[in-house]
PDB file of C-alpha atoms and ligand atoms in Angstrom:
ATOM      1  CA  MET A 216      13.278 -16.412   2.967  1.00 91.00           C
ATOM      2  CA  ILE A 217      12.424 -13.512   0.689  1.00 97.00           C
ATOM      3  CA  LEU A 218       9.677 -11.064   1.637  1.00 98.00           C
ATOM      4  CA  VAL A 219       8.184  -8.094  -0.197  1.00 98.00           C
ATOM      5  CA  ASP A 220       6.948  -5.122   1.808  1.00 98.00           C
ATOM      6  CA  THR A 221       4.210  -3.962  -0.542  1.00 98.00           C
ATOM      7  CA  HIS A 222       3.528  -0.703   1.303  1.00 98.00           C
ATOM      8  CA  THR A 223       6.158   1.251   3.225  1.00 98.00           C
ATOM      9  CA  HIS A 224       6.895   4.962   3.586  1.00 98.00           C
ATOM     10  CA  LEU A 225      10.614   4.816   4.405  1.00 98.00           C
ATOM     11  CA  TYR A 226      11.185   8.161   2.664  1.00 98.00           C
ATOM     12  CA  LEU A 227       9.249  10.080   5.387  1.00 98.00           C
ATOM     13  CA  GLU A 228      11.002  12.313   7.919  1.00 98.00           C
ATOM     14  CA  GLN A 229      10.618   9.708  10.690  1.00 98.00           C
ATOM     15  CA  PHE A 230      13.603   7.969   9.034  1.00 98.00           C
ATOM     16  CA  ASP A 231      15.766  11.025   8.326  1.00 98.00           C
ATOM     17  CA  GLU A 232      18.293  10.107  11.046  1.00 98.00           C
ATOM     18  CA  ASP A 233      18.854   6.451  10.120  1.00 98.00           C
ATOM     19  CA  ARG A 234      17.232   5.716   6.748  1.00 98.00           C
ATOM     20  CA  LYS A 235      20.189   3.830   5.265  1.00 98.00           C
ATOM     21  CA  ALA A 236      20.512   1.575   8.331  1.00 98.00           C
ATOM     22  CA  ILE A 237      16.756   0.920   8.331  1.00 98.00           C
ATOM     23  CA  VAL A 238      16.761  -0.185   4.680  1.00 98.00           C
ATOM     24  CA  GLU A 239      19.888  -2.315   5.118  1.00 98.00           C
ATOM     25  CA  SER A 240      18.409  -3.963   8.212  1.00 98.00           C
ATOM     26  CA  ALA A 241      15.249  -4.867   6.271  1.00 98.00           C
ATOM     27  CA  ILE A 242      17.305  -6.339   3.421  1.00 98.00           C
ATOM     28  CA  ALA A 243      19.393  -8.339   5.916  1.00 98.00           C
ATOM     29  CA  GLN A 244      16.161  -9.800   7.371  1.00 97.00           C
ATOM     30  CA  GLY A 245      15.010 -10.971   3.931  1.00 97.00           C
ATOM     31  CA  VAL A 246      12.825  -8.007   2.964  1.00 98.00           C
ATOM     32  CA  LYS A 247      14.511  -7.625  -0.416  1.00 98.00           C
ATOM     33  CA  GLN A 248      11.908  -5.414  -2.038  1.00 98.00           C
ATOM     34  CA  MET A 249      10.182  -2.394  -0.528  1.00 98.00           C
ATOM     35  CA  LEU A 250       7.386  -0.723  -2.465  1.00 98.00           C
ATOM     36  CA  LEU A 251       6.948   2.979  -1.753  1.00 98.00           C
ATOM     37  CA  PRO A 252       3.490   4.545  -2.129  1.00 98.00           C
ATOM     38  CA  ASN A 253       3.600   8.287  -2.679  1.00 98.00           C
ATOM     39  CA  ILE A 254       1.591  10.829  -0.638  1.00 98.00           C
ATOM     40  CA  ASP A 255       1.644  14.054  -2.709  1.00 98.00           C
ATOM     41  CA  SER A 256       3.969  16.576  -4.380  1.00 97.00           C
ATOM     42  CA  HIS A 257       5.726  17.291  -1.057  1.00 97.00           C
ATOM     43  CA  SER A 258       6.868  13.695  -0.561  1.00 98.00           C
ATOM     44  CA  LEU A 259       7.948  13.091  -4.149  1.00 98.00           C
ATOM     45  CA  GLU A 260      11.603  14.183  -4.081  1.00 98.00           C
ATOM     46  CA  ASP A 261      12.467  12.266  -0.905  1.00 98.00           C
ATOM     47  CA  MET A 262      10.830   9.151  -2.332  1.00 98.00           C
ATOM     48  CA  LYS A 263      12.774   9.450  -5.592  1.00 98.00           C
ATOM     49  CA  LYS A 264      16.005   9.881  -3.646  1.00 98.00           C
ATOM     50  CA  LEU A 265      15.388   6.664  -1.718  1.00 98.00           C
ATOM     51  CA  HIS A 266      14.953   4.833  -5.032  1.00 98.00           C
ATOM     52  CA  ARG A 267      18.216   6.335  -6.356  1.00 98.00           C
ATOM     53  CA  ASP A 268      20.040   5.219  -3.184  1.00 98.00           C
ATOM     54  CA  PHE A 269      18.616   1.657  -3.348  1.00 98.00           C
ATOM     55  CA  PRO A 270      17.659   1.126  -6.997  1.00 97.00           C
ATOM     56  CA  SER A 271      17.272  -2.650  -6.727  1.00 97.00           C
ATOM     57  CA  ASN A 272      15.395  -2.691  -3.411  1.00 98.00           C
ATOM     58  CA  CYS A 273      13.170   0.401  -3.119  1.00 98.00           C
ATOM     59  CA  PHE A 274      10.581   0.963  -5.846  1.00 98.00           C
ATOM     60  CA  PRO A 275       8.404   4.080  -6.044  1.00 98.00           C
ATOM     61  CA  MET A 276       4.722   4.422  -6.882  1.00 98.00           C
ATOM     62  CA  ILE A 277       3.172   7.690  -7.979  1.00 98.00           C
ATOM     63  CA  GLY A 278      -0.203   8.966  -6.840  1.00 98.00           C
ATOM     64  CA  LEU A 279      -2.126  11.451  -4.747  1.00 98.00           C
ATOM     65  CA  HIS A 280      -3.134  10.128  -1.315  1.00 98.00           C
ATOM     66  CA  PRO A 281      -6.822  10.748  -0.482  1.00 97.00           C
ATOM     67  CA  THR A 282      -5.999  12.813   2.624  1.00 97.00           C
ATOM     68  CA  SER A 283      -3.948  15.122   0.375  1.00 97.00           C
ATOM     69  CA  VAL A 284      -6.887  15.772  -1.970  1.00 97.00           C
ATOM     70  CA  LYS A 285      -7.615  19.461  -1.357  1.00 96.00           C
ATOM     71  CA  ASP A 286      -8.821  22.354  -3.490  1.00 95.00           C
ATOM     72  CA  ASN A 287      -5.579  22.247  -5.546  1.00 95.00           C
ATOM     73  CA  TYR A 288      -5.981  18.576  -6.483  1.00 97.00           C
ATOM     74  CA  GLU A 289      -6.109  19.266 -10.219  1.00 97.00           C
ATOM     75  CA  ASP A 290      -2.523  20.536 -10.048  1.00 98.00           C
ATOM     76  CA  GLU A 291      -1.486  17.482  -8.049  1.00 98.00           C
ATOM     77  CA  LEU A 292      -3.051  15.156 -10.641  1.00 98.00           C
ATOM     78  CA  THR A 293      -1.232  16.960 -13.427  1.00 98.00           C
ATOM     79  CA  LEU A 294       2.012  16.239 -11.600  1.00 98.00           C
ATOM     80  CA  VAL A 295       1.041  12.572 -11.191  1.00 98.00           C
ATOM     81  CA  GLU A 296       0.512  12.200 -14.917  1.00 98.00           C
ATOM     82  CA  ASN A 297       3.729  14.052 -15.775  1.00 97.00           C
ATOM     83  CA  GLU A 298       5.624  11.641 -13.529  1.00 98.00           C
ATOM     84  CA  LEU A 299       3.891   8.617 -15.079  1.00 98.00           C
ATOM     85  CA  ARG A 300       5.225   9.662 -18.485  1.00 97.00           C
ATOM     86  CA  SER A 301       8.754   9.095 -17.156  1.00 93.00           C
ATOM     87  CA  GLY A 302       8.037   5.370 -16.872  1.00 89.00           C
ATOM     88  CA  ASN A 303       9.888   5.123 -13.542  1.00 94.00           C
ATOM     89  CA  TYR A 304       7.022   3.823 -11.409  1.00 98.00           C
ATOM     90  CA  ILE A 305       5.785   0.356 -10.504  1.00 98.00           C
ATOM     91  CA  ALA A 306       2.223   1.397  -9.575  1.00 98.00           C
ATOM     92  CA  VAL A 307      -0.251   4.209  -9.094  1.00 98.00           C
ATOM     93  CA  GLY A 308      -0.589   4.779  -5.357  1.00 96.00           C
ATOM     94  CA  GLU A 309      -1.585   5.410  -2.933  1.00 97.00           C
ATOM     95  CA  ILE A 310      -5.026   6.439  -4.047  1.00 98.00           C
ATOM     96  CA  GLY A 311      -8.495   6.021  -2.605  1.00 98.00           C
ATOM     97  CA  ILE A 312     -11.046   7.616  -0.320  1.00 98.00           C
ATOM     98  CA  ASP A 313     -10.593   8.500   3.368  1.00 97.00           C
ATOM     99  CA  LEU A 314     -13.659   9.748   5.202  1.00 95.00           C
ATOM    100  CA  TYR A 315     -12.064   9.286   8.617  1.00 94.00           C
ATOM    101  CA  TRP A 316      -9.660  12.216   8.251  1.00 91.00           C
ATOM    102  CA  ASP A 317     -11.584  14.297   5.719  1.00 88.00           C
ATOM    103  CA  LYS A 318     -15.287  14.272   4.858  1.00 90.00           C
ATOM    104  CA  GLU A 319     -15.272  17.809   3.508  1.00 91.00           C
ATOM    105  CA  HIS A 320     -13.528  16.871   0.238  1.00 93.00           C
ATOM    106  CA  ALA A 321     -15.449  13.636  -0.396  1.00 95.00           C
ATOM    107  CA  GLU A 322     -16.525  14.653  -3.912  1.00 96.00           C
ATOM    108  CA  GLN A 323     -13.017  15.729  -4.870  1.00 97.00           C
ATOM    109  CA  GLN A 324     -11.636  12.489  -3.394  1.00 98.00           C
ATOM    110  CA  LYS A 325     -14.026  10.438  -5.533  1.00 98.00           C
ATOM    111  CA  ASP A 326     -13.055  12.332  -8.666  1.00 98.00           C
ATOM    112  CA  ALA A 327      -9.299  12.074  -7.939  1.00 98.00           C
ATOM    113  CA  PHE A 328      -9.676   8.367  -7.208  1.00 98.00           C
ATOM    114  CA  ARG A 329     -11.504   7.553 -10.421  1.00 98.00           C
ATOM    115  CA  ARG A 330      -9.120   9.596 -12.538  1.00 98.00           C
ATOM    116  CA  GLN A 331      -6.090   7.895 -11.011  1.00 98.00           C
ATOM    117  CA  LEU A 332      -7.607   4.443 -11.600  1.00 98.00           C
ATOM    118  CA  ARG A 333      -7.945   5.481 -15.241  1.00 98.00           C
ATOM    119  CA  LEU A 334      -4.347   6.715 -15.306  1.00 98.00           C
ATOM    120  CA  ALA A 335      -3.249   3.309 -14.015  1.00 98.00           C
ATOM    121  CA  LYS A 336      -5.025   1.641 -16.933  1.00 98.00           C
ATOM    122  CA  LYS A 337      -3.654   4.143 -19.426  1.00 98.00           C
ATOM    123  CA  TYR A 338      -0.090   3.400 -18.276  1.00 97.00           C
ATOM    124  CA  GLY A 339      -0.636  -0.323 -17.689  1.00 97.00           C
ATOM    125  CA  LEU A 340       0.168  -0.204 -13.969  1.00 98.00           C
ATOM    126  CA  PRO A 341      -1.433  -1.755 -10.868  1.00 98.00           C
ATOM    127  CA  VAL A 342      -2.873   0.371  -8.044  1.00 98.00           C
ATOM    128  CA  SER A 343      -2.398   0.569  -4.285  1.00 98.00           C
ATOM    129  CA  ILE A 344      -5.725   1.550  -2.718  1.00 98.00           C
ATOM    130  CA  HIS A 345      -6.245   3.272   0.628  1.00 98.00           C
ATOM    131  CA  ILE A 346      -9.784   3.267   1.980  1.00 97.00           C
ATOM    132  CA  ARG A 347     -10.854   4.310   5.432  1.00 95.00           C
ATOM    133  CA  ASP A 348     -14.506   4.477   6.536  1.00 94.00           C
ATOM    134  CA  SER A 349     -15.355   4.495   2.833  1.00 96.00           C
ATOM    135  CA  PHE A 350     -15.643   0.955   1.453  1.00 97.00           C
ATOM    136  CA  ASP A 351     -19.225   1.480   0.237  1.00 97.00           C
ATOM    137  CA  MET A 352     -18.253   4.668  -1.562  1.00 97.00           C
ATOM    138  CA  ALA A 353     -14.940   3.465  -2.985  1.00 98.00           C
ATOM    139  CA  TYR A 354     -15.721  -0.108  -4.009  1.00 98.00           C
ATOM    140  CA  PRO A 355     -18.303   0.692  -6.730  1.00 98.00           C
ATOM    141  CA  ILE A 356     -15.790   3.050  -8.335  1.00 98.00           C
ATOM    142  CA  VAL A 357     -13.082   0.362  -8.408  1.00 98.00           C
ATOM    143  CA  LYS A 358     -15.577  -2.156  -9.728  1.00 98.00           C
ATOM    144  CA  GLU A 359     -16.674   0.150 -12.545  1.00 98.00           C
ATOM    145  CA  GLU A 360     -13.074   0.857 -13.479  1.00 98.00           C
ATOM    146  CA  SER A 361     -11.991  -2.806 -13.221  1.00 97.00           C
ATOM    147  CA  THR A 362     -11.513  -3.238 -16.934  1.00 93.00           C
ATOM    148  CA  ASP A 363      -8.506  -3.610 -19.212  1.00 94.00           C
ATOM    149  CA  GLY A 364      -6.763  -5.946 -16.782  1.00 95.00           C
ATOM    150  CA  LEU A 365      -6.573  -3.471 -13.906  1.00 98.00           C
ATOM    151  CA  LYS A 366      -4.930  -5.118 -10.884  1.00 98.00           C
ATOM    152  CA  GLY A 367      -4.238  -3.913  -7.406  1.00 98.00           C
ATOM    153  CA  ILE A 368      -4.153  -4.153  -3.658  1.00 98.00           C
ATOM    154  CA  PHE A 369      -6.579  -2.932  -1.046  1.00 98.00           C
ATOM    155  CA  HIS A 370      -3.849  -1.913   1.346  1.00 98.00           C
ATOM    156  CA  CYS A 371      -4.153  -2.337   5.125  1.00 97.00           C
ATOM    157  CA  PHE A 372      -7.182  -4.571   4.809  1.00 97.00           C
ATOM    158  CA  THR A 373      -9.317  -4.531   7.977  1.00 95.00           C
ATOM    159  CA  GLY A 374     -12.699  -5.229   6.436  1.00 95.00           C
ATOM    160  CA  THR A 375     -15.381  -7.882   6.747  1.00 96.00           C
ATOM    161  CA  THR A 376     -15.624 -11.294   5.092  1.00 96.00           C
ATOM    162  CA  SER A 377     -18.174  -9.853   2.679  1.00 97.00           C
ATOM    163  CA  GLU A 378     -15.819  -7.023   1.714  1.00 98.00           C
ATOM    164  CA  ALA A 379     -12.989  -9.511   1.196  1.00 98.00           C
ATOM    165  CA  LYS A 380     -15.221 -11.487  -1.133  1.00 98.00           C
ATOM    166  CA  GLN A 381     -16.117  -8.390  -3.145  1.00 98.00           C
ATOM    167  CA  ILE A 382     -12.432  -7.509  -3.467  1.00 98.00           C
ATOM    168  CA  MET A 383     -11.654 -11.026  -4.736  1.00 98.00           C
ATOM    169  CA  ASP A 384     -14.612 -10.880  -7.149  1.00 97.00           C
ATOM    170  CA  ILE A 385     -12.803  -8.185  -9.146  1.00 97.00           C
ATOM    171  CA  GLY A 386      -9.451  -9.983  -8.915  1.00 97.00           C
ATOM    172  CA  PHE A 387      -7.844  -7.618  -6.426  1.00 98.00           C
ATOM    173  CA  LYS A 388      -5.729  -8.687  -3.456  1.00 98.00           C
ATOM    174  CA  MET A 389      -5.500  -7.509   0.155  1.00 98.00           C
ATOM    175  CA  GLY A 390      -2.505  -6.100   2.012  1.00 98.00           C
ATOM    176  CA  ILE A 391      -2.128  -7.551   5.496  1.00 98.00           C
ATOM    177  CA  GLY A 392      -0.241  -5.419   8.015  1.00 97.00           C
ATOM    178  CA  GLY A 393       0.462  -5.008  11.718  1.00 96.00           C
ATOM    179  CA  ILE A 394      -3.188  -4.860  12.770  1.00 95.00           C
ATOM    180  CA  VAL A 395      -3.451  -8.616  12.224  1.00 96.00           C
ATOM    181  CA  THR A 396      -1.034  -9.078  15.159  1.00 95.00           C
ATOM    182  CA  PHE A 397      -3.167  -7.031  17.581  1.00 93.00           C
ATOM    183  CA  LYS A 398      -5.159  -8.961  20.147  1.00 85.00           C
ATOM    184  CA  ASN A 399      -8.920  -8.443  19.874  1.00 77.00           C
ATOM    185  CA  ALA A 400      -8.648  -6.973  16.402  1.00 72.00           C
ATOM    186  CA  GLY A 401     -10.834  -9.837  15.129  1.00 87.00           C
ATOM    187  CA  LEU A 402      -9.008  -9.610  11.833  1.00 94.00           C
ATOM    188  CA  ALA A 403      -7.209 -12.951  12.212  1.00 94.00           C
ATOM    189  CA  ASP A 404     -10.464 -14.915  11.901  1.00 94.00           C
ATOM    190  CA  ILE A 405     -11.412 -13.039   8.732  1.00 96.00           C
ATOM    191  CA  VAL A 406      -7.935 -13.433   7.208  1.00 97.00           C
ATOM    192  CA  LYS A 407      -7.961 -17.161   7.987  1.00 96.00           C
ATOM    193  CA  ALA A 408     -10.889 -17.577   5.595  1.00 96.00           C
ATOM    194  CA  ILE A 409      -9.327 -15.576   2.743  1.00 98.00           C
ATOM    195  CA  PRO A 410      -7.563 -17.793   0.159  1.00 98.00           C
ATOM    196  CA  ASP A 411      -3.769 -17.501   0.303  1.00 98.00           C
ATOM    197  CA  GLU A 412      -3.496 -16.293  -3.285  1.00 98.00           C
ATOM    198  CA  SER A 413      -5.340 -13.071  -2.366  1.00 98.00           C
ATOM    199  CA  LEU A 414      -2.918 -11.914   0.330  1.00 98.00           C
ATOM    200  CA  VAL A 415       0.243  -9.798   0.315  1.00 98.00           C
ATOM    201  CA  LEU A 416       2.268  -8.447   3.234  1.00 98.00           C
ATOM    202  CA  GLU A 417       2.917  -4.840   4.160  1.00 98.00           C
ATOM    203  CA  THR A 418       4.141  -2.748   7.098  1.00 98.00           C
ATOM    204  CA  ASP A 419       2.818   0.752   6.233  1.00 98.00           C
ATOM    205  CA  ALA A 420       5.939   1.937   8.112  1.00 98.00           C
ATOM    206  CA  PRO A 421       6.326   4.156  10.117  1.00 98.00           C
ATOM    207  CA  PHE A 422       2.690   3.485  11.125  1.00 97.00           C
ATOM    208  CA  LEU A 423       0.726   0.455  12.428  1.00 95.00           C
ATOM    209  CA  THR A 424       3.641  -1.273  14.154  1.00 96.00           C
ATOM    210  CA  PRO A 425       3.032  -4.972  14.809  1.00 95.00           C
ATOM    211  CA  THR A 426       3.239  -6.691  18.169  1.00 94.00           C
ATOM    212  CA  PRO A 427       5.791  -6.909  19.932  1.00 94.00           C
ATOM    213  CA  PHE A 428       6.796  -3.331  19.005  1.00 95.00           C
ATOM    214  CA  ARG A 429       3.301  -1.836  18.970  1.00 93.00           C
ATOM    215  CA  GLY A 430       3.419   1.869  19.835  1.00 91.00           C
ATOM    216  CA  LYS A 431       6.957   2.363  18.530  1.00 96.00           C
ATOM    217  CA  ARG A 432       8.038   3.442  15.035  1.00 97.00           C
ATOM    218  CA  ASN A 433       7.372   0.764  12.449  1.00 98.00           C
ATOM    219  CA  GLN A 434       9.989  -0.312   9.879  1.00 98.00           C
ATOM    220  CA  SER A 435      10.159  -2.767   6.996  1.00 98.00           C
ATOM    221  CA  ALA A 436      12.306  -5.271   8.945  1.00 98.00           C
ATOM    222  CA  TYR A 437       9.241  -5.868  11.155  1.00 98.00           C
ATOM    223  CA  LEU A 438       7.477  -7.464   8.195  1.00 98.00           C
ATOM    224  CA  LYS A 439       8.677 -10.801   9.543  1.00 97.00           C
ATOM    225  CA  TYR A 440       6.369 -10.441  12.596  1.00 97.00           C
ATOM    226  CA  ILE A 441       3.411 -10.047  10.264  1.00 97.00           C
ATOM    227  CA  ALA A 442       4.575 -13.043   8.219  1.00 98.00           C
ATOM    228  CA  GLU A 443       4.929 -15.078  11.419  1.00 98.00           C
ATOM    229  CA  LYS A 444       1.411 -14.177  12.498  1.00 97.00           C
ATOM    230  CA  LEU A 445       0.007 -15.076   9.089  1.00 98.00           C
ATOM    231  CA  ALA A 446       1.857 -18.399   9.228  1.00 98.00           C
ATOM    232  CA  GLU A 447       0.234 -19.098  12.603  1.00 97.00           C
ATOM    233  CA  ILE A 448      -3.247 -18.145  11.320  1.00 97.00           C
ATOM    234  CA  LYS A 449      -2.859 -20.289   8.205  1.00 98.00           C
ATOM    235  CA  SER A 450      -1.105 -23.227   9.953  1.00 98.00           C
ATOM    236  CA  LYS A 451       1.816 -22.955   7.529  1.00 98.00           C
ATOM    237  CA  SER A 452       5.544 -22.399   7.945  1.00 98.00           C
ATOM    238  CA  ILE A 453       6.900 -18.891   7.656  1.00 98.00           C
ATOM    239  CA  ASP A 454       8.889 -20.013   4.590  1.00 98.00           C
ATOM    240  CA  GLU A 455       5.694 -21.120   2.868  1.00 98.00           C
ATOM    241  CA  ILE A 456       4.003 -17.819   3.724  1.00 98.00           C
ATOM    242  CA  ALA A 457       7.025 -15.906   2.419  1.00 98.00           C
ATOM    243  CA  GLU A 458       6.979 -17.803  -0.863  1.00 98.00           C
ATOM    244  CA  ILE A 459       3.222 -17.443  -1.359  1.00 98.00           C
ATOM    245  CA  THR A 460       3.026 -13.741  -0.525  1.00 98.00           C
ATOM    246  CA  THR A 461       6.141 -12.869  -2.530  1.00 98.00           C
ATOM    247  CA  ASN A 462       4.688 -14.627  -5.573  1.00 98.00           C
ATOM    248  CA  ASN A 463       1.390 -12.814  -5.035  1.00 98.00           C
ATOM    249  CA  ALA A 464       3.202  -9.460  -4.879  1.00 98.00           C
ATOM    250  CA  LYS A 465       5.030 -10.276  -8.126  1.00 98.00           C
ATOM    251  CA  ASP A 466       1.738 -11.222  -9.709  1.00 98.00           C
ATOM    252  CA  VAL A 467       0.463  -7.683  -9.086  1.00 98.00           C
ATOM    253  CA  PHE A 468       3.563  -5.477  -9.294  1.00 98.00           C
ATOM    254  CA  PRO A 469       6.223  -5.444 -12.057  1.00 97.00           C
ATOM    255  CA  ILE A 470       9.109  -6.166  -9.659  1.00 96.00           C
ATOM    256  CA  ASN A 471      10.761  -9.240 -11.123  1.00 84.00           C
TER     257      ASN A 471
HETATM  258 ZN1   ZN B 234       0.350   4.280   3.234  1.00 55.46          ZN
END
């Protein structure tokens, strides 16, 4: 069984004590590829180091996270484009709009989001999109920019059936994480109705830990609990789910 964790922040300080063991444990459990979305200029060096330490397993993205869009965001975007010129990245991410943590910079978030979608097209890369309390603001921007073969993932999908349909209408896929394992989340019923080809797996480690470790630090090895839950929802074997979601991830990201 080979799984791809399409969204994991293993370079963050929560893993400073045991990062190597955490990555090796994930690989041993079949999570052969871990895709690393960037946050901002402060996270960049640690993320690059993780890629240097595991060049065939940990792949970095470059982007400015919406909650890091502040008054200095022009400087941060300049850095993003400088990094893109190096050609060392598999995607632009994570980018998007987050009105849960920050409403004050909504206009700057919209501008940074659109410009990073355009950077993705300019450099021929897919995108990893973070939206929180902002689907109605973010979706029209993605739709307008969905030209020139732009592909991507709406990461940590927790939306409605109608939102899932809109995402599929523009050929994007959805990242399914630990929330799908939570009782009463209601997400399982929505995910059940989404066609398999539109789903990829993610942990968002160290956050959003799946059952049975909910409340503890998340890690990429726990991706198998999300795969198991998806197998149950879809009445398929975990091997089938692994094969489908890994192929879907490879359809979006240049990780072959
Ligand atoms: Zn993230």
